Amino acid sequence: MTISEFCEQRFLRYHAVSPSTRQEYGYVVKNHVVPYVGHLRISEVSRETFFNLLTKVLPAEEASQVTVRAARRVLSAMCQMAFDEGYRSNNPIRSIRLPQAPTKPILVASHDQWRRLEETLTYPPARLYARLNVTTWARRCEMIGFRPCDFDFGHQMLNITRSTVYVTAKYHPSGKAGWLTKPHPKNGDWRRFTISKQMCQAVQTHIEEYGLGPDDLLFPQWMFAYVRSTPILADDDESLPPLVSKTGVVHEHGTMGARYAMHCHCAKCKAYAADYQRHWRREQSVQRASKGELTKANTWRRDGSEFLMADVWARFWNSARDAAGLPESFTPYNARHTGISWAIDKGVDLQKVRQRAGHGSLEVTSRYAAILDERDTSLADALEAIFDSSSHTASHHENTTEFDDAAGLPSISAGGG
């Protein structure tokens, strides 16, 4: 049996992992294993072949160290399963050691940057989503599954008990592509912690305004899909005169008459038309749902769920991020990083931070403490003080000191000899 056949018939079918992890394994097998060693017999592949794949072939194909380590993890699980089932006499991957992938810096926002970001989120549900994200430190797979029943408003508590991921038809238990909700968070342990009184009030107001039931999603797809991520900006068209029809009817810009009767294509009229169409589609979706009919989102996903898609939230996030002056690499996940770093900056105990964030170990949590060290200017100031001190001393010892005209900093001369 070749490696390709073993992966298709045994490994990706019966390996004891979650469907989402099996989907990730399938991606690695398809792109980084089968194209290179898939034709080889699994019982005959040597350690040297696997070693060359991980240390020479994949790096030569410009695979990152993260990808190479992911391939090693999948190959190790595959060989271990082959060993357990009698296809191999050993697991050669266990003795292959790879260097750690370089750690990327964690981007966090300052208080002023986050304030500007929230001010740009003029749509109330979007602002609440961002505030809840930065204060609860929930992952996206946990945020999109929040429901009113997860909140204990009397005791100001939030329970994080599930995570939701999108799985393709090949790996979904139902055989159809769709969302899969696991009865536990990403790290496996349920989390329960307090939230502020203000946050409780904001969530309660949100639930009442949209008439959400205990088991309804707190941030469903329909709440964001047909809403503008930014307000209408048409300052350049404010000076345009009204439009007058042949019958003498006056139409102001940004109205139905100006856009559809007079066929105006100014920025204000086009913005009005876009908002009108979004509102109409949303109303149609709500009406079909009330009659028990499939909505557009249901038809597309085929599983009847309304979980918030990443690209829909990205529309709101990207416009707010750009307005706040944050870099493009500041993704929605960095809201979690920002909240955790703020807590550590306030001196919160690392163990409490670990429990609230759902980290597997304190080693992961301690990475956020390093962010504060990166921003600490005490060492840089101390080094600058050395030059200031040297400059002051140089004024009393001009005969032993000369200045570099290019750098503008004092340099000690070598002297005679």
Coordinates of C-alpha atoms in Angstrom, one line a residue:
M1 CA 0.0 0.0 0.0
T2 CA 1.4 3.4 -1.0
I3 CA 1.4 6.4 1.3
S4 CA -1.3 8.0 -0.9
E5 CA -3.5 5.0 -0.6
F6 CA -2.9 4.7 3.2
C7 CA -3.8 8.3 3.7
E8 CA -7.0 8.1 1.7
Q9 CA -8.2 4.7 2.9
R10 CA -7.0 4.6 6.5
F11 CA -5.4 7.8 8.0
L12 CA -7.7 10.5 6.9
R13 CA -10.8 8.3 7.6
Y14 CA -10.1 6.7 10.9
H15 CA -7.4 8.8 12.7
A16 CA -8.9 9.8 16.0
V17 CA -9.1 13.6 15.7
S18 CA -11.8 16.2 15.3
P19 CA -13.3 16.8 11.8
S20 CA -11.6 20.3 11.7
T21 CA -8.2 18.8 12.6
R22 CA -8.8 16.0 10.0
Q23 CA -9.5 18.8 7.4
E24 CA -6.2 20.5 8.3
Y25 CA -4.3 17.1 8.1
G26 CA -5.9 16.6 4.7
Y27 CA -4.6 19.9 3.4
V28 CA -1.1 19.1 4.5
V29 CA -1.2 15.6 3.0
K30 CA -2.6 16.9 -0.3
N31 CA -0.1 19.7 -0.7
H32 CA 3.1 18.7 1.1
V33 CA 3.2 14.9 1.4
V34 CA 1.5 13.1 -1.5
P35 CA 3.2 15.2 -4.3
Y36 CA 6.6 14.1 -3.1
V37 CA 6.3 10.7 -1.4
G38 CA 2.8 9.6 -2.1
H39 CA 3.9 7.0 -4.7
L40 CA 6.2 5.2 -2.3
R41 CA 5.1 2.1 -0.3
I42 CA 4.5 3.0 3.3
S43 CA 6.2 -0.1 4.6
E44 CA 9.4 0.6 2.8
V45 CA 10.0 4.4 3.2
S46 CA 13.1 5.0 5.2
R47 CA 13.9 7.6 7.8
E48 CA 16.3 9.2 5.4
T49 CA 13.5 9.8 2.8
F50 CA 11.3 11.5 5.4
F51 CA 14.3 13.5 6.7
N52 CA 15.2 14.8 3.2
L53 CA 11.6 15.7 2.6
L54 CA 11.4 17.8 5.8
T55 CA 14.9 19.3 5.7
K56 CA 15.6 19.7 2.0
V57 CA 12.7 19.2 -0.4
L58 CA 10.0 21.3 1.4
P59 CA 12.4 24.2 2.2
A60 CA 13.5 24.2 -1.4
E61 CA 9.9 24.6 -2.4
E62 CA 9.9 27.8 -0.2
A63 CA 7.7 26.2 2.5
S64 CA 7.8 28.1 5.7
Q65 CA 9.1 26.5 8.9
V66 CA 5.6 26.5 10.3
T67 CA 4.5 24.4 7.2
V68 CA 7.5 22.1 7.6
R69 CA 6.7 21.4 11.2
A70 CA 3.0 20.9 10.4
A71 CA 4.1 18.3 7.8
R72 CA 6.3 16.6 10.4
R73 CA 3.3 16.4 12.8
V74 CA 1.1 14.8 10.1
L75 CA 3.8 12.4 9.0
S76 CA 4.4 11.3 12.6
A77 CA 0.7 10.7 13.2
M78 CA 0.5 8.7 9.9
C79 CA 3.5 6.6 10.6
Q80 CA 2.4 5.9 14.2
M81 CA -1.0 4.7 12.9
A82 CA 0.8 2.6 10.3
F83 CA 2.9 1.1 13.1
D84 CA -0.1 0.4 15.3
E85 CA -1.9 -1.4 12.4
G86 CA 1.1 -3.4 11.4
Y87 CA 2.0 -1.6 8.1
R88 CA 5.3 -0.5 9.5
S89 CA 7.8 -1.8 12.1
N90 CA 8.7 1.6 13.5
N91 CA 7.9 5.3 13.4
P92 CA 11.0 7.0 12.0
I93 CA 9.5 10.5 12.3
R94 CA 9.9 10.5 16.1
S95 CA 13.7 10.7 15.9
I96 CA 13.6 13.6 13.4
R97 CA 14.2 17.0 15.2
L98 CA 13.4 20.3 13.5
P99 CA 14.3 23.8 14.6
Q100 CA 11.5 25.9 16.1
A101 CA 9.7 28.3 13.8
P102 CA 10.6 31.9 14.4
T103 CA 8.2 33.7 16.7
K104 CA 6.4 36.6 15.1
P105 CA 5.9 39.8 17.1
I106 CA 2.5 40.2 18.7
L107 CA 0.7 43.3 17.5
V108 CA -1.4 45.2 20.1
A109 CA -3.2 48.5 19.9
S110 CA -2.8 51.3 22.3
H111 CA -5.7 52.7 24.2
D112 CA -6.0 55.7 21.9
Q113 CA -5.8 53.5 18.8
W114 CA -8.6 51.2 20.1
R115 CA -10.7 54.2 21.0
R116 CA -10.4 55.5 17.5
L117 CA -11.2 52.0 16.1
E118 CA -14.4 51.8 18.2
E119 CA -15.5 55.3 17.2
T120 CA -15.3 54.3 13.5
L121 CA -17.5 51.3 14.2
T122 CA -20.8 53.3 14.0
Y123 CA -23.0 50.2 13.7
P124 CA -23.9 49.2 17.3
P125 CA -23.6 45.4 17.0
A126 CA -20.2 45.8 15.4
R127 CA -19.0 48.0 18.2
L128 CA -20.4 45.6 20.8
Y129 CA -18.7 42.6 19.0
A130 CA -15.3 44.4 19.1
R131 CA -15.7 45.5 22.8
L132 CA -16.7 42.0 23.8
N133 CA -13.8 40.6 21.9
V134 CA -11.2 42.8 23.5
T135 CA -12.6 42.3 27.1
T136 CA -13.4 38.6 27.1
W137 CA -10.4 37.6 24.9
A138 CA -12.5 35.0 23.2
R139 CA -11.3 33.4 20.0
R140 CA -13.3 33.9 16.8
C141 CA -14.5 30.3 16.9
E142 CA -15.9 31.0 20.3
M143 CA -17.2 34.5 19.6
I144 CA -19.4 33.6 16.7
G145 CA -21.2 31.0 18.8
F146 CA -22.1 33.2 21.8
R147 CA -25.8 33.0 22.8
P148 CA -27.8 34.9 25.4
C149 CA -27.9 31.7 27.5
D150 CA -24.1 31.9 27.9
F151 CA -24.5 35.0 30.1
D152 CA -25.4 35.1 33.8
F153 CA -26.3 38.7 34.1
G154 CA -27.2 38.5 37.8
H155 CA -23.7 37.4 38.7
Q156 CA -22.0 39.2 35.8
M157 CA -20.6 35.9 34.5
L158 CA -19.8 34.6 31.0
N159 CA -19.5 30.9 30.2
I160 CA -17.5 29.8 27.2
T161 CA -18.5 26.2 26.5
R162 CA -18.3 25.7 22.7
S163 CA -16.4 26.5 19.5
T164 CA -17.6 26.6 15.9
V165 CA -15.6 25.9 12.8
Y166 CA -16.5 25.6 9.1
V167 CA -15.8 22.1 7.6
T168 CA -15.9 21.0 4.0
A169 CA -18.2 18.3 2.8
K170 CA -15.4 15.7 2.6
Y171 CA -14.7 15.9 6.4
H172 CA -18.0 17.0 7.8
P173 CA -19.8 14.2 9.6
S174 CA -23.0 14.9 7.7
G175 CA -21.3 14.7 4.3
K176 CA -22.3 18.3 3.5
A177 CA -20.2 21.4 3.9
G178 CA -21.2 23.5 6.8
W179 CA -20.6 24.7 10.3
L180 CA -19.6 22.3 13.1
T181 CA -20.1 23.2 16.7
K182 CA -17.9 21.3 19.2
P183 CA -19.2 21.1 22.8
H184 CA -16.0 22.6 24.2
P185 CA -13.7 25.6 23.5
K186 CA -10.5 25.3 21.4
N187 CA -8.3 24.2 24.3
G188 CA -10.9 21.7 25.6
D189 CA -11.7 23.2 29.0
W190 CA -14.8 25.3 29.7
R191 CA -14.2 28.8 31.0
R192 CA -16.3 30.9 33.3
F193 CA -15.3 34.4 34.4
T194 CA -16.8 37.7 35.3
I195 CA -17.5 40.6 32.9
S196 CA -18.1 44.3 33.8
K197 CA -21.5 45.6 34.7
Q198 CA -21.3 48.0 31.7
M199 CA -20.7 45.1 29.4
C200 CA -23.7 43.2 30.9
Q201 CA -25.9 46.2 30.3
A202 CA -24.7 46.5 26.7
V203 CA -25.3 42.9 25.9
Q204 CA -28.8 43.0 27.5
T205 CA -29.7 46.1 25.5
H206 CA -28.5 44.3 22.3
I207 CA -30.6 41.2 23.1
E208 CA -33.7 43.3 23.8
E209 CA -33.3 45.5 20.7
Y210 CA -33.0 42.5 18.3
G211 CA -35.5 40.3 20.1
L212 CA -33.0 37.4 20.6
G213 CA -34.1 34.2 22.4
P214 CA -31.9 32.3 24.9
D215 CA -30.6 30.0 22.2
D216 CA -30.3 32.5 19.4
L217 CA -26.9 33.5 18.2
L218 CA -25.8 36.8 19.7
F219 CA -24.1 37.9 16.5
P220 CA -25.8 36.1 13.6
Q221 CA -24.8 36.6 9.9
W222 CA -28.0 38.5 9.0
M223 CA -27.2 41.2 11.5
F224 CA -24.0 42.2 9.6
A225 CA -24.4 41.0 6.0
Y226 CA -26.6 43.7 4.6
V227 CA -25.3 46.7 6.6
R228 CA -22.8 49.3 5.6
S229 CA -19.5 49.0 7.4
T230 CA -18.9 52.7 7.2
P231 CA -21.3 55.7 7.2
I232 CA -22.2 57.5 4.0
L233 CA -19.7 60.1 3.1
A234 CA -20.8 62.5 0.4
D235 CA -19.4 65.9 1.4
D236 CA -18.3 66.6 -2.1
D237 CA -21.9 66.5 -3.3
E238 CA -23.4 68.8 -0.7
S239 CA -23.1 71.7 -3.1
L240 CA -25.0 70.0 -5.9
P241 CA -28.3 71.7 -6.8
P242 CA -31.5 69.7 -6.5
L243 CA -32.8 67.9 -9.6
V244 CA -36.0 69.1 -11.3
S245 CA -38.1 66.8 -13.4
K246 CA -40.0 67.8 -16.6
T247 CA -43.1 68.1 -14.5
G248 CA -41.5 70.4 -12.1
V249 CA -41.0 67.9 -9.2
V250 CA -37.8 68.7 -7.2
H251 CA -35.7 65.8 -6.0
E252 CA -32.9 66.3 -3.5
H253 CA -29.8 64.2 -3.9
G254 CA -29.7 61.0 -1.8
T255 CA -33.4 60.2 -2.3
M256 CA -35.2 57.6 -4.3
G257 CA -36.5 60.1 -6.8
A258 CA -33.1 61.5 -7.6
R259 CA -31.5 58.1 -8.0
Y260 CA -34.2 56.2 -9.8
A261 CA -36.4 58.8 -11.4
M262 CA -33.7 61.2 -12.5
H263 CA -31.0 58.5 -12.8
C264 CA -28.5 60.5 -10.8
H265 CA -25.1 58.7 -10.3
C266 CA -23.5 61.1 -7.7
A267 CA -21.9 59.6 -4.7
K268 CA -24.8 60.4 -2.4
C269 CA -27.4 58.9 -4.7
K270 CA -25.3 55.8 -5.3
A271 CA -24.8 55.4 -1.5
Y272 CA -28.6 55.7 -1.0
A273 CA -29.3 53.1 -3.6
A274 CA -26.8 50.7 -2.0
D275 CA -28.3 51.1 1.4
Y276 CA -31.8 50.7 0.0
Q277 CA -30.9 47.4 -1.7
R278 CA -29.2 46.1 1.5
H279 CA -32.2 46.9 3.6
W280 CA -34.6 45.3 1.0
R281 CA -32.5 42.1 0.9
R282 CA -32.5 42.0 4.7
E283 CA -36.2 42.4 4.9
Q284 CA -36.8 39.7 2.3
S285 CA -34.6 37.3 4.3
V286 CA -36.4 38.0 7.5
Q287 CA -39.8 37.5 5.8
R288 CA -38.8 34.2 4.3
A289 CA -37.3 33.0 7.6
S290 CA -40.6 33.9 9.4
K291 CA -42.5 31.7 6.9
G292 CA -40.1 28.8 7.4
E293 CA -38.6 29.2 4.0
L294 CA -34.9 29.0 3.2
T295 CA -33.1 32.3 3.2
K296 CA -30.3 33.2 0.8
A297 CA -27.7 32.5 3.5
N298 CA -29.4 29.1 4.3
T299 CA -29.4 28.1 0.7
W300 CA -25.8 29.0 0.3
R301 CA -24.6 27.2 3.4
R302 CA -27.1 24.3 3.0
D303 CA -27.0 23.6 6.8
G304 CA -29.5 26.3 8.0
S305 CA -27.0 28.1 10.3
E306 CA -26.4 31.8 10.4
F307 CA -22.9 32.0 11.9
L308 CA -21.0 35.2 11.2
M309 CA -18.5 34.6 8.3
A310 CA -15.0 35.9 8.6
D311 CA -15.1 38.0 5.4
V312 CA -18.3 39.8 6.5
W313 CA -16.8 40.8 9.8
A314 CA -13.6 41.8 8.0
R315 CA -15.5 44.5 6.1
F316 CA -16.3 46.3 9.4
W317 CA -12.9 45.5 10.9
N318 CA -10.7 46.7 8.0
S319 CA -12.5 50.0 7.6
A320 CA -12.2 50.7 11.3
R321 CA -8.6 49.5 11.4
D322 CA -7.5 51.8 8.6
A323 CA -9.3 54.8 10.2
A324 CA -7.5 54.1 13.5
G325 CA -4.1 54.2 11.7
L326 CA -3.3 50.6 12.5
P327 CA -1.3 48.4 10.1
E328 CA -2.9 45.9 7.7
S329 CA -1.3 43.1 9.7
F330 CA -3.5 44.0 12.7
T331 CA -6.2 41.4 12.2
P332 CA -9.4 40.7 14.2
Y333 CA -7.4 38.1 16.2
N334 CA -5.2 40.9 17.5
A335 CA -8.2 42.2 19.6
R336 CA -7.6 39.2 21.8
H337 CA -3.8 40.0 22.0
T338 CA -4.6 43.6 22.8
G339 CA -6.9 42.8 25.7
I340 CA -4.5 40.3 27.2
S341 CA -1.6 42.7 27.0
W342 CA -3.6 45.4 28.7
A343 CA -4.4 43.1 31.6
I344 CA -0.8 42.2 32.1
D345 CA 0.2 45.9 31.9
K346 CA -2.2 46.6 34.7
G347 CA -0.4 44.0 36.9
V348 CA -3.0 41.2 36.8
D349 CA -1.6 37.8 37.9
L350 CA -0.5 35.7 35.0
Q351 CA -2.3 32.6 36.3
K352 CA -5.6 34.6 36.2
V353 CA -4.8 35.8 32.7
R354 CA -4.1 32.2 31.6
Q355 CA -7.4 30.9 32.9
R356 CA -9.4 33.7 31.3
A357 CA -7.6 33.4 28.0
G358 CA -7.8 29.7 27.9
H359 CA -4.0 29.2 27.4
G360 CA -2.7 25.7 27.8
S361 CA 0.3 26.8 29.9
L362 CA 1.9 29.9 31.5
E363 CA 4.6 29.8 28.9
V364 CA 2.1 30.9 26.3
T365 CA 0.8 33.7 28.6
S366 CA 4.3 34.9 29.4
R367 CA 4.8 35.8 25.7
Y368 CA 2.5 38.7 26.3
A369 CA 4.6 40.0 29.1
A370 CA 7.5 40.2 26.6
I371 CA 5.4 42.8 24.7
L372 CA 5.6 45.1 27.6
D373 CA 9.4 44.6 27.7
E374 CA 9.6 45.5 24.0
R375 CA 7.9 48.8 24.7
D376 CA 9.9 49.6 27.8
T377 CA 12.2 52.6 27.0
S378 CA 14.2 52.5 30.2
L379 CA 17.1 50.6 28.5
A380 CA 17.1 52.9 25.5
D381 CA 17.1 55.9 27.8
A382 CA 19.9 54.5 29.8
L383 CA 22.0 54.0 26.7
E384 CA 21.3 57.5 25.5
A385 CA 22.3 58.8 29.0
I386 CA 25.7 57.2 28.4
F387 CA 26.3 59.4 25.3
D388 CA 25.0 62.4 27.1
S389 CA 27.4 61.8 29.9
S390 CA 30.2 61.3 27.5
S391 CA 29.4 64.5 25.7
H392 CA 29.5 66.4 29.0
T393 CA 32.9 64.8 29.9
A394 CA 34.2 65.6 26.4
S395 CA 33.9 69.4 27.1
H396 CA 36.6 69.0 29.8
H397 CA 38.9 66.8 27.8
E398 CA 39.0 68.3 24.3
N399 CA 42.6 67.1 23.8
T400 CA 41.6 63.4 24.0
T401 CA 38.2 63.5 22.2
E402 CA 37.3 64.2 18.6
F403 CA 33.9 64.3 16.9
D404 CA 32.8 62.3 13.9
D405 CA 31.3 64.8 11.6
A406 CA 29.2 62.2 9.8
A407 CA 27.6 60.7 12.9
G408 CA 27.6 63.6 15.2
L409 CA 28.6 61.4 18.2
P410 CA 31.9 61.5 20.2
S411 CA 34.6 58.9 19.4
I412 CA 37.6 58.3 21.6
S413 CA 40.9 58.7 19.7
A414 CA 43.4 55.9 19.9
G415 CA 46.2 58.2 21.0
G416 CA 49.9 57.7 20.2
G417 CA 51.3 54.3 19.9

